[in-house]
Amino acid sequence: MGDFLQQCRAVIGSQYVLIDEADRKPYETEWRQRYRGQCLAVLRPASTTELAGLVKLCRQFKVGIVPQGGNTGLVIGSVPDSSGNAVVLSLRRLNKIRAIDATNNTITVEAGCILSHVQEAAEANLRLFPLSLASEGTCTIGGNLSSNAGGTAVLRYGNTRELCLGLEVVNADGEIWDGLKSLRKDNTGYDLRDLFIGAEGSLGIITAAVMKLYPKPKAIQTALVALPSPSAALDLLNLSREKFGSALTGFELISAICLELVHKHFPDIPLPFSNSYSYYVLLEISDHESEEHAKQLTENVLGQALENGLISDAIIADSMNQANNLWKLRENISTAQAAEGKNIKHDISLPSSCIPDFMATTAQLLESHFSGCRLVCFGHMGDGNLHYNISPPVGISDQKFMFNQEAINRLVHDQVHAYQGSISAEHGIGSLKREEMLRYKLAVEIQMMRAIKSALDPDNIMNPGKIL
Ligand code: FAD
């Protein structure tokens, strides 16, 4: 492999071919530190042309390529396996904002741009780039596109796929496809763009993208609502859709134990209610008239919900600071649960009409098989997406409880399947959920996926072992 690495150095410069163990380590280790693989080298090109040159070499030498953006993915997709045969191809030096067309409401960015930088560039042009995730200070647009990331504004603006108009891609032959169109209508044959989005680097490497921008709302109003059950939350979702229309931009379900854990591990974040309730919804409205209008509308809708007995209490943020504190409660749930110990995670989606029934029947099954286990459920209920995580019963060691991981996954995913849901709503498949995906997808779906993979990547060099 000396010759291969030598030629890589000639393409991008020796300092951008990392082979020392200490340099490779952060690129080989996944975000949650559950897994570390091993690569031949980390390659850090600075341009699409350099990257294409590297892919040509990988194809020639039959070296697997693991594309990597911010490495915040949660399904062990952005790190290599333990063979030491593949390279990690880091996109982080491709980080330019190439153009902003405020009139066309589009921004053209390189794949390694950090998500928060794209948001800031939009803001500086009085526009909104609505994709928002807790990892936005580290994750990249290329990673967002490749995992078709969701986040907190999907309800109004859609997943990353819906925010993308055009792509530039380097395919497995090392050819550059310039598909950087900024059109909202283009029905000219198969949609290649949509093939690469959500492909987790298994079909080619996204090097740049044209993304949609939106007018900036005049006001954002946040409220935390207490309610008795998931069924009340579903009724509130429908009422909110009817009354707020497209102004409804966030609808996050939070179960009581989530706030208890956040309060235990982050006592500085204020708890807004003095009573405790079974469920909460964090609601966000983006208003295009005024702050006054947003507040009035929110008060009217929540006032009506309170009168009808749909909700038990509500707090409408009256300052940015209070709104931020309400969001902190939501954003720190995962970290608080991790501080409590290991847990078994599921990122599932269901038709929202099925959520109350799914939650009642699945909780019952879990209790009957794994008595005392703590269900920490929260998520983007407006999109039917729940993070359905299970912590050990109090007093039971992590090690003893994690022994049940496979059985718990089976129980939860069988339930999801029975309700015609998905075992991966927004995090993707990577290597973590590959076997689960194969288990639940139809044979004909897998067959078509394999046909696409072998047509575009016949030597299986693009993120080998991920998805399929
Ligand atoms: P990486 O982790 O580097 O890569 C992800 C996948 O894409 C890998 O398979 C990789 O090989 C591939 N890839 C990366 N760049 C490219 C490229 N340019 N071309 C081709 N393939 C590529 N996800 C959500 O959907 N919603 C959330 O709300 C959310 N919240 C999160 C909160 C936290 C605290 C953390 C740590 C993660 C969260 N995630 C969430 C998961 C993660 O942040 C997203 O999946 C994100 O889109 C990954 O971007 P990245 O740049 O880190 O990609």
XYZ file of C-alpha atoms and ligand atoms in Angstrom:
521
model
C 0.000 0.000 0.000
C 3.079 2.238 0.078
C 2.586 3.113 -3.566
C -1.086 3.984 -3.002
C -0.282 6.320 -0.095
C 2.578 7.872 -2.042
C 0.214 8.718 -4.902
C -2.370 10.118 -2.430
C 0.367 12.405 -1.061
C 1.082 13.591 -4.584
C -2.586 14.553 -5.004
C -3.225 16.406 -1.703
C 0.156 16.947 -0.048
C 1.817 14.778 2.631
C 0.470 16.778 5.573
C -3.076 15.849 4.558
C -2.437 12.092 4.542
C -2.615 11.109 8.219
C -1.181 7.749 9.120
C 0.002 8.153 12.729
C -2.213 6.405 15.236
C -2.790 9.530 17.368
C -3.829 11.518 14.283
C -6.158 8.778 13.046
C -7.823 8.066 16.378
C -10.501 10.822 16.402
C -11.535 9.834 12.866
C -11.719 6.147 13.797
C -13.801 6.629 16.924
C -17.549 7.105 16.728
C -19.370 9.920 18.546
C -20.636 7.910 21.503
C -17.243 6.175 21.912
C -18.932 2.763 21.686
C -16.746 1.707 18.806
C -13.323 2.375 17.329
C -12.325 1.000 13.936
C -9.008 1.204 12.136
C -8.109 2.793 8.820
C -5.136 2.739 6.499
C -4.996 6.540 6.514
C -7.135 9.637 6.856
C -7.219 11.675 3.640
C -8.117 15.372 3.840
C -8.593 16.900 0.366
C -9.304 20.628 -0.039
C -11.282 20.613 -3.281
C -13.624 18.506 -5.389
C -10.854 17.947 -7.934
C -8.448 16.667 -5.284
C -11.167 14.451 -3.860
C -11.959 13.017 -7.309
C -8.249 12.259 -7.790
C -8.228 10.315 -4.514
C -11.350 8.328 -5.443
C -9.716 7.347 -8.762
C -6.727 6.019 -6.826
C -8.967 4.129 -4.387
C -10.783 2.541 -7.325
C -7.484 1.604 -8.954
C -6.044 0.080 -5.765
C -9.452 -1.310 -4.601
C -9.303 0.597 -1.331
C -12.586 1.175 0.543
C -13.586 4.787 1.290
C -15.409 5.923 4.420
C -16.586 9.502 3.837
C -16.692 11.557 7.016
C -18.103 14.984 7.837
C -18.513 16.019 11.484
C -18.521 12.376 12.686
C -21.636 13.027 14.800
C -23.673 10.231 13.186
C -25.293 7.851 15.658
C -25.334 4.551 13.706
C -21.608 3.753 13.329
C -21.607 4.812 9.682
C -18.839 7.420 9.509
C -16.001 5.314 10.941
C -14.131 2.400 9.340
C -14.433 -1.261 10.348
C -11.538 -2.911 12.178
C -9.822 -4.342 9.063
C -7.468 -1.392 8.552
C -8.040 -1.715 4.780
C -10.158 1.394 4.113
C -9.344 5.098 4.188
C -11.369 7.746 5.989
C -12.028 10.543 3.533
C -12.640 13.657 5.585
C -14.702 16.412 3.932
C -13.913 19.055 6.525
C -11.550 21.084 4.347
C -14.228 21.465 1.666
C -15.934 24.138 3.726
C -16.618 27.133 1.493
C -19.921 28.853 1.011
C -19.791 29.176 -2.767
C -22.777 31.462 -3.377
C -25.932 32.932 -1.923
C -28.825 33.971 -4.143
C -31.223 35.710 -1.756
C -33.711 36.429 -4.541
C -33.876 32.771 -5.551
C -33.736 31.811 -1.856
C -30.807 29.437 -2.337
C -27.339 28.903 -0.902
C -24.584 26.827 -2.530
C -22.263 25.235 0.006
C -19.450 22.728 0.065
C -20.135 19.449 1.831
C -17.781 20.091 4.755
C -19.522 23.329 5.827
C -20.583 23.115 9.455
C -24.369 23.371 9.728
C -24.295 26.370 12.113
C -22.076 28.268 9.626
C -24.701 27.758 6.931
C -27.399 29.025 9.308
C -25.249 32.099 10.076
C -24.601 32.820 6.393
C -28.351 32.680 5.724
C -29.045 34.961 8.692
C -26.489 37.501 7.445
C -28.551 37.656 4.240
C -31.821 38.039 6.173
C -32.846 34.506 5.335
C -33.526 31.359 7.324
C -31.846 27.998 6.773
C -34.231 25.930 8.884
C -32.320 22.675 9.454
C -31.614 22.539 13.180
C -30.066 19.714 15.250
C -28.407 19.658 18.659
C -25.170 18.680 16.841
C -25.294 21.735 14.541
C -21.988 23.186 15.819
C -20.120 20.084 14.544
C -22.129 18.247 11.889
C -21.706 19.141 8.223
C -24.081 19.674 5.325
C -22.615 16.659 3.499
C -23.300 14.492 6.564
C -26.787 15.990 6.959
C -27.587 15.179 3.341
C -26.029 11.727 3.439
C -28.032 10.795 6.529
C -31.102 12.797 5.425
C -31.095 14.363 8.890
C -34.330 15.483 10.541
C -34.158 17.660 13.646
C -36.647 20.011 15.214
C -38.171 21.850 12.244
C -39.173 18.950 9.982
C -42.836 19.544 10.747
C -42.747 22.777 8.749
C -39.717 22.526 6.439
C -39.182 18.790 5.909
C -36.053 16.621 6.261
C -32.723 17.602 4.702
C -33.857 15.937 1.462
C -36.704 18.452 1.128
C -34.256 21.321 1.644
C -31.960 20.320 -1.206
C -32.267 21.418 -4.845
C -28.994 20.267 -6.368
C -25.840 18.266 -5.679
C -22.269 17.927 -6.819
C -21.106 14.334 -6.383
C -17.942 12.348 -7.013
C -18.984 8.848 -8.082
C -17.153 5.573 -7.550
C -15.234 6.056 -10.836
C -13.860 9.358 -9.554
C -16.008 11.293 -12.054
C -17.489 14.612 -10.951
C -21.239 15.013 -11.521
C -22.135 18.719 -11.469
C -25.822 18.644 -10.564
C -25.748 21.971 -8.734
C -29.103 23.150 -10.061
C -31.160 25.659 -8.133
C -34.481 24.750 -9.737
C -37.697 24.006 -7.909
C -39.025 22.036 -10.851
C -36.961 19.642 -12.979
C -38.611 16.466 -14.266
C -35.891 15.221 -16.578
C -35.656 11.510 -15.903
C -34.497 9.612 -12.815
C -33.818 11.811 -9.817
C -30.130 11.080 -9.196
C -29.989 13.747 -6.488
C -32.453 11.821 -4.352
C -30.424 8.627 -4.747
C -27.354 10.149 -3.098
C -29.344 11.836 -0.307
C -29.706 9.404 2.584
C -27.250 6.935 0.968
C -24.748 7.381 3.841
C -21.821 7.563 1.439
C -22.506 4.118 0.021
C -23.083 5.293 -3.585
C -20.772 8.281 -3.992
C -19.417 11.334 -2.193
C -21.386 14.570 -1.975
C -18.979 17.474 -2.407
C -21.370 20.453 -2.644
C -25.078 21.233 -2.579
C -27.634 23.891 -3.384
C -29.924 24.283 -0.382
C -33.212 26.170 0.004
C -33.519 29.310 2.086
C -36.689 30.836 3.534
C -37.826 34.270 4.649
C -36.878 34.911 8.269
C -39.910 34.864 10.573
C -40.630 38.107 12.456
C -41.142 36.296 15.737
C -40.585 32.899 17.324
C -42.857 31.926 20.194
C -42.062 28.963 22.428
C -44.361 27.313 24.978
C -44.173 24.290 27.265
C -47.474 22.540 27.795
C -48.304 19.924 30.434
C -50.786 17.205 29.559
C -52.017 13.852 30.843
C -51.302 11.422 28.008
C -49.901 10.817 24.505
C -53.477 10.820 23.284
C -53.957 14.381 24.626
C -50.677 15.308 22.895
C -52.043 13.953 19.604
C -55.248 15.999 20.019
C -53.135 19.076 20.767
C -51.070 18.392 17.628
C -54.192 18.342 15.505
C -55.590 21.470 17.160
C -52.244 23.232 16.669
C -52.100 22.259 12.987
C -55.588 23.595 12.488
C -55.091 26.881 14.367
C -51.449 27.733 13.681
C -51.311 26.349 10.139
C -47.833 26.603 8.639
C -46.665 28.755 11.574
C -46.312 25.570 13.653
C -42.589 24.757 13.415
C -41.927 22.554 16.438
C -43.904 19.957 18.387
C -41.721 17.904 20.739
C -43.124 15.294 23.110
C -41.362 14.876 26.467
C -42.345 12.262 29.065
C -42.123 13.084 32.797
C -39.009 10.992 33.465
C -37.080 13.040 30.868
C -37.531 16.230 32.883
C -36.725 14.374 36.114
C -33.408 13.207 34.627
C -32.562 16.658 33.236
C -33.338 18.202 36.635
C -31.184 15.595 38.413
C -28.142 15.979 36.135
C -28.486 19.665 35.149
C -29.932 21.321 38.267
C -29.076 24.781 36.868
C -31.717 24.499 34.132
C -34.921 25.801 35.740
C -37.965 23.509 35.851
C -40.886 25.653 34.722
C -43.782 23.976 36.598
C -43.984 23.475 40.354
C -46.255 20.422 39.862
C -45.168 17.424 37.886
C -47.249 16.004 35.044
C -47.162 12.806 33.000
C -46.276 14.385 29.640
C -45.160 17.703 28.184
C -45.090 19.204 24.728
C -42.582 21.834 23.684
C -44.278 23.878 21.022
C -42.756 26.443 18.685
C -44.508 28.943 16.427
C -42.755 30.979 13.714
C -44.817 34.044 12.947
C -44.481 36.298 9.903
C -46.483 39.224 11.341
C -45.151 40.329 14.745
C -44.190 39.244 18.252
C -47.513 40.542 19.527
C -49.401 38.477 16.958
C -47.410 35.319 17.787
C -48.046 35.709 21.499
C -51.742 36.473 21.086
C -52.270 33.505 18.769
C -50.429 31.147 21.132
C -52.415 32.400 24.136
C -55.686 31.923 22.261
C -54.935 28.388 21.113
C -53.516 27.204 24.443
C -56.325 29.013 26.301
C -58.852 27.053 24.253
C -56.964 23.781 24.913
C -56.974 24.518 28.652
C -60.707 25.314 28.655
C -61.463 22.086 26.798
C -59.470 20.107 29.374
C -57.022 18.970 26.695
C -54.008 20.298 28.569
C -53.314 20.700 32.288
C -51.040 23.754 32.288
C -48.913 25.880 29.961
C -46.041 28.319 30.102
C -45.577 30.738 27.228
C -42.017 32.077 27.143
C -41.983 35.842 27.537
C -38.299 36.344 26.747
C -35.643 34.811 24.541
C -33.881 33.660 27.686
C -36.938 31.772 28.911
C -37.464 30.242 25.462
C -33.821 29.088 25.442
C -34.251 27.522 28.872
C -37.298 25.604 27.660
C -35.303 24.300 24.682
C -32.420 23.376 27.001
C -34.770 21.014 28.818
C -35.421 19.208 25.534
C -31.873 19.304 24.207
C -30.283 17.899 27.355
C -32.449 14.804 27.679
C -29.988 12.489 25.876
C -27.023 13.772 27.866
C -28.941 13.455 31.133
C -29.941 9.891 30.278
C -26.322 9.077 29.411
C -25.200 10.543 32.754
C -27.678 8.201 34.446
C -25.940 5.206 32.822
C -26.180 3.049 29.736
C -29.482 2.731 27.927
C -31.000 1.005 24.920
C -31.926 3.484 22.205
C -34.495 3.406 19.425
C -35.088 6.071 16.798
C -38.498 5.112 15.462
C -41.312 6.640 13.468
C -44.983 5.783 13.295
C -48.082 7.201 11.687
C -48.868 9.863 14.327
C -52.420 8.519 14.711
C -50.934 5.245 16.067
C -48.611 6.814 18.648
C -50.915 6.658 21.712
C -51.837 3.023 21.042
C -48.232 2.038 20.287
C -47.033 3.685 23.495
C -49.667 1.991 25.667
C -49.182 -1.525 24.268
C -45.380 -1.370 24.057
C -44.994 -0.037 27.603
C -47.166 -2.894 28.848
C -45.112 -5.501 26.992
C -41.842 -4.018 28.252
C -43.080 -4.035 31.832
C -44.256 -7.625 31.612
C -40.922 -8.869 30.208
C -38.422 -6.466 31.833
C -40.118 -5.387 35.029
C -39.058 -1.966 36.353
C -37.225 -0.856 33.201
C -37.488 2.916 32.747
C -38.900 4.153 29.472
C -37.397 7.523 28.547
C -39.491 8.606 25.603
C -39.245 11.952 23.838
C -38.984 13.268 20.328
C -40.351 14.993 17.287
C -43.988 13.941 17.721
C -45.075 16.361 15.008
C -43.206 14.090 12.554
C -44.294 10.841 14.225
C -40.656 10.366 15.332
C -39.933 9.128 18.855
C -36.641 8.527 20.608
C -37.809 5.520 22.564
C -34.994 4.763 24.997
C -34.947 2.247 27.815
C -32.868 2.705 30.989
C -32.278 -0.065 33.561
C -34.547 -0.377 36.600
C -33.197 1.608 39.570
C -30.572 -0.485 41.358
C -29.821 -2.797 38.398
C -26.307 -2.516 36.957
C -25.786 -1.334 33.378
C -23.914 -4.519 32.579
C -26.715 -6.789 33.760
C -29.351 -4.752 31.958
C -27.501 -4.416 28.641
C -27.584 -8.212 28.433
C -31.242 -7.673 27.413
C -30.390 -5.366 24.516
C -31.219 -7.785 21.726
C -34.460 -8.959 23.300
C -35.574 -5.355 23.956
C -34.703 -4.293 20.410
C -36.708 -7.204 19.078
C -39.717 -6.376 21.218
C -39.698 -2.661 20.326
C -38.932 -3.103 16.624
C -41.522 -5.886 16.207
C -44.069 -3.500 17.702
C -42.934 -0.701 15.363
C -43.228 -3.069 12.422
C -46.705 -4.179 13.508
C -47.807 -0.520 13.514
C -46.229 -0.042 10.048
C -43.542 2.257 11.382
C -39.813 2.560 10.700
C -36.934 1.273 12.846
C -34.807 4.261 11.797
C -36.609 7.573 11.500
C -33.738 10.029 11.143
C -30.382 8.534 12.152
C -29.960 6.117 9.228
C -28.657 2.543 9.127
C -24.824 2.654 9.165
C -23.459 -0.663 10.410
C -25.462 -0.530 13.643
C -28.906 -1.171 12.167
C -27.982 -3.105 9.034
C -29.239 -6.465 10.293
C -32.416 -4.868 11.656
C -33.107 -3.228 8.300
C -32.592 -6.518 6.450
C -34.984 -8.171 8.854
C -37.866 -5.766 8.342
C -37.630 -4.582 4.722
C -39.329 -6.545 1.954
C -37.070 -8.867 -0.078
C -37.944 -6.977 -3.243
C -36.828 -3.675 -1.650
C -33.468 -5.135 -0.647
C -33.058 -6.613 -4.128
C -33.616 -3.201 -5.771
C -31.256 -1.521 -3.284
C -28.538 -4.083 -4.061
C -29.051 -3.549 -7.803
C -28.544 0.219 -7.406
C -25.474 -0.317 -5.231
C -23.798 -2.699 -7.672
C -24.608 -0.487 -10.671
C -23.061 2.626 -9.091
C -20.311 0.997 -7.051
C -19.416 -2.347 -8.683
C -16.202 -2.790 -6.665
C -17.937 -1.965 -3.361
C -15.441 0.720 -2.413
C -18.010 3.292 -1.195
C -18.454 2.965 2.565
C -18.261 -0.846 2.479
C -20.363 -2.683 5.057
C -22.683 0.254 5.660
C -26.439 -0.012 4.943
C -26.093 -3.258 2.910
P -21.002 12.024 9.750
O -21.339 11.490 11.092
O -19.599 12.365 9.501
O -21.500 10.992 8.630
C -22.801 10.470 8.621
C -22.926 9.493 7.431
O -22.824 10.213 6.205
C -21.809 8.457 7.369
O -22.324 7.276 6.802
C -20.773 9.074 6.437
O -19.986 8.095 5.790
C -21.660 9.815 5.460
N -21.095 11.054 4.926
C -20.658 12.139 5.609
N -20.324 13.122 4.760
C -20.549 12.658 3.509
C -20.413 13.209 2.208
N -19.998 14.439 2.019
N -20.732 12.435 1.139
C -21.185 11.164 1.305
N -21.335 10.598 2.519
C -21.028 11.329 3.612
N -29.730 13.524 13.624
C -30.971 13.870 13.223
O -31.400 13.492 12.124
N -31.781 14.653 14.016
C -31.374 15.129 15.209
O -32.124 15.817 15.884
C -30.057 14.784 15.639
N -29.583 15.240 16.818
C -28.320 14.905 17.202
C -27.836 15.399 18.418
C -26.553 15.075 18.842
C -26.045 15.643 20.128
C -25.742 14.224 18.055
C -24.356 13.863 18.474
C -26.215 13.735 16.850
C -27.506 14.060 16.418
N -28.000 13.596 15.200
C -29.260 13.949 14.792
C -27.175 12.704 14.354
C -26.159 13.446 13.448
O -25.785 14.681 13.968
C -26.720 13.643 12.061
O -26.907 12.387 11.455
C -25.844 14.483 11.124
O -26.574 14.711 9.946
C -24.508 13.837 10.762
O -23.683 14.816 10.128
P -22.088 14.645 10.149
O -21.496 15.703 9.322
O -21.604 14.548 11.545
O -21.950 13.260 9.397
